[in-house]
Amino acid sequence: MSLTLVLLALWALAFLTFNTVIALRVWRLTHLPRWRRAMPAILLCAAVAASLSRATGTSIVAETFAFPLNAATALVGILEIRRHRARAHGIAQGESA
């Protein structure tokens, strides 16, 4: 196995770990509605399912949907966490929520 494939596999594993941590952190934000708390986890599950579709021989699905769904997971999760931090910071400053 070449070094490039090993590095690519490590990068993919790190990105999956990052997305999982983000999805779990958003899941723990109890003030959000359920659908907004679940959105990163749902996107992550769809991305994993698309990636696993390679095993069935339908690599077109994985090539088309896996990376955009992973990117959407990270984007939605980070935006929710930032929104939560801004809200918490505003409340701490004494502003109205």
mmCIF file of C-alpha atoms in Angstrom:
data_model
loop_
_atom_site.group_PDB
_atom_site.id
_atom_site.type_symbol
_atom_site.label_atom_id
_atom_site.label_comp_id
_atom_site.label_asym_id
_atom_site.label_seq_id
_atom_site.Cartn_x
_atom_site.Cartn_y
_atom_site.Cartn_z
ATOM 1 C CA MET A 1 0.000 0.000 0.000
ATOM 2 C CA SER A 2 1.448 3.332 -0.976
ATOM 3 C CA LEU A 3 2.002 6.226 1.388
ATOM 4 C CA THR A 4 -0.560 8.321 -0.465
ATOM 5 C CA LEU A 5 -3.336 5.812 0.212
ATOM 6 C CA VAL A 6 -2.387 5.606 3.875
ATOM 7 C CA LEU A 7 -2.448 9.391 4.217
ATOM 8 C CA LEU A 8 -5.780 9.568 2.395
ATOM 9 C CA ALA A 9 -7.253 6.932 4.705
ATOM 10 C CA LEU A 10 -5.973 8.796 7.775
ATOM 11 C CA TRP A 11 -7.445 12.062 6.485
ATOM 12 C CA ALA A 12 -10.808 10.379 5.868
ATOM 13 C CA LEU A 13 -10.787 8.870 9.348
ATOM 14 C CA ALA A 14 -9.928 12.250 10.906
ATOM 15 C CA PHE A 15 -12.727 13.947 8.941
ATOM 16 C CA LEU A 16 -15.219 11.272 10.016
ATOM 17 C CA THR A 17 -14.134 11.677 13.632
ATOM 18 C CA PHE A 18 -14.486 15.470 13.372
ATOM 19 C CA ASN A 19 -17.982 15.143 11.907
ATOM 20 C CA THR A 20 -19.001 12.680 14.614
ATOM 21 C CA VAL A 21 -17.786 14.989 17.387
ATOM 22 C CA ILE A 22 -19.591 17.957 15.834
ATOM 23 C CA ALA A 23 -22.827 15.964 15.449
ATOM 24 C CA LEU A 24 -22.660 14.824 19.081
ATOM 25 C CA ARG A 25 -21.970 18.336 20.350
ATOM 26 C CA VAL A 26 -24.986 19.704 18.474
ATOM 27 C CA TRP A 27 -27.105 16.791 19.728
ATOM 28 C CA ARG A 28 -26.374 17.909 23.303
ATOM 29 C CA LEU A 29 -27.700 21.470 22.751
ATOM 30 C CA THR A 30 -31.019 21.015 24.496
ATOM 31 C CA HIS A 31 -32.475 24.436 23.712
ATOM 32 C CA LEU A 32 -32.636 23.629 19.994
ATOM 33 C CA PRO A 33 -35.690 22.015 18.429
ATOM 34 C CA ARG A 34 -35.293 18.290 17.853
ATOM 35 C CA TRP A 35 -35.019 18.556 14.086
ATOM 36 C CA ARG A 36 -32.156 21.065 14.352
ATOM 37 C CA ARG A 37 -30.370 18.945 16.940
ATOM 38 C CA ALA A 38 -30.712 15.867 14.745
ATOM 39 C CA MET A 39 -29.797 17.480 11.408
ATOM 40 C CA PRO A 40 -25.991 16.968 11.592
ATOM 41 C CA ALA A 41 -26.457 13.367 12.756
ATOM 42 C CA ILE A 42 -28.917 12.653 9.951
ATOM 43 C CA LEU A 43 -26.567 14.157 7.379
ATOM 44 C CA LEU A 44 -23.682 12.128 8.786
ATOM 45 C CA CYS A 45 -25.685 8.894 8.629
ATOM 46 C CA ALA A 46 -26.663 9.638 5.034
ATOM 47 C CA ALA A 47 -23.004 10.307 4.170
ATOM 48 C CA VAL A 48 -21.889 7.043 5.758
ATOM 49 C CA ALA A 49 -24.635 5.169 3.909
ATOM 50 C CA ALA A 50 -23.546 6.767 0.641
ATOM 51 C CA SER A 51 -19.933 5.831 1.322
ATOM 52 C CA LEU A 52 -20.880 2.265 2.170
ATOM 53 C CA SER A 53 -22.787 1.978 -1.104
ATOM 54 C CA ARG A 54 -19.412 1.372 -2.748
ATOM 55 C CA ALA A 55 -19.498 -2.127 -1.269
ATOM 56 C CA THR A 56 -22.630 -2.929 -3.264
ATOM 57 C CA GLY A 57 -21.071 -1.796 -6.513
ATOM 58 C CA THR A 58 -22.966 1.482 -6.841
ATOM 59 C CA SER A 59 -19.994 3.785 -6.555
ATOM 60 C CA ILE A 60 -21.796 6.539 -8.477
ATOM 61 C CA VAL A 61 -23.907 7.242 -5.377
ATOM 62 C CA ALA A 62 -20.814 7.471 -3.190
ATOM 63 C CA GLU A 63 -18.971 9.667 -5.662
ATOM 64 C CA THR A 64 -21.947 12.006 -6.004
ATOM 65 C CA PHE A 65 -23.252 12.309 -2.450
ATOM 66 C CA ALA A 66 -20.707 11.206 0.163
ATOM 67 C CA PHE A 67 -18.399 14.220 0.269
ATOM 68 C CA PRO A 68 -21.116 16.890 -0.078
ATOM 69 C CA LEU A 69 -23.069 15.279 2.755
ATOM 70 C CA ASN A 70 -19.949 15.145 4.933
ATOM 71 C CA ALA A 71 -19.230 18.790 4.172
ATOM 72 C CA ALA A 72 -22.842 19.708 4.965
ATOM 73 C CA THR A 73 -22.570 17.869 8.288
ATOM 74 C CA ALA A 74 -19.534 19.909 9.272
ATOM 75 C CA LEU A 75 -21.032 23.186 8.038
ATOM 76 C CA VAL A 76 -24.422 22.777 9.728
ATOM 77 C CA GLY A 77 -22.831 21.570 12.953
ATOM 78 C CA ILE A 78 -20.325 24.397 13.147
ATOM 79 C CA LEU A 79 -23.014 26.984 12.407
ATOM 80 C CA GLU A 80 -25.262 25.611 15.164
ATOM 81 C CA ILE A 81 -22.393 25.615 17.669
ATOM 82 C CA ARG A 82 -21.399 29.166 16.732
ATOM 83 C CA ARG A 83 -25.014 30.308 17.011
ATOM 84 C CA HIS A 84 -25.219 28.687 20.448
ATOM 85 C CA ARG A 85 -21.983 30.360 21.596
ATOM 86 C CA ALA A 86 -23.131 33.758 20.323
ATOM 87 C CA ARG A 87 -26.432 33.353 22.138
ATOM 88 C CA ALA A 88 -24.714 32.253 25.350
ATOM 89 C CA HIS A 89 -22.274 35.146 25.096
ATOM 90 C CA GLY A 90 -25.130 37.603 24.546
ATOM 91 C CA ILE A 91 -26.979 36.320 27.591
ATOM 92 C CA ALA A 92 -23.804 36.536 29.673
ATOM 93 C CA GLN A 93 -23.339 40.152 28.572
ATOM 94 C CA GLY A 94 -26.863 40.977 29.773
ATOM 95 C CA GLU A 95 -28.408 41.442 26.358
ATOM 96 C CA SER A 96 -31.951 40.283 25.691
ATOM 97 C CA ALA A 97 -32.169 36.904 24.008
#
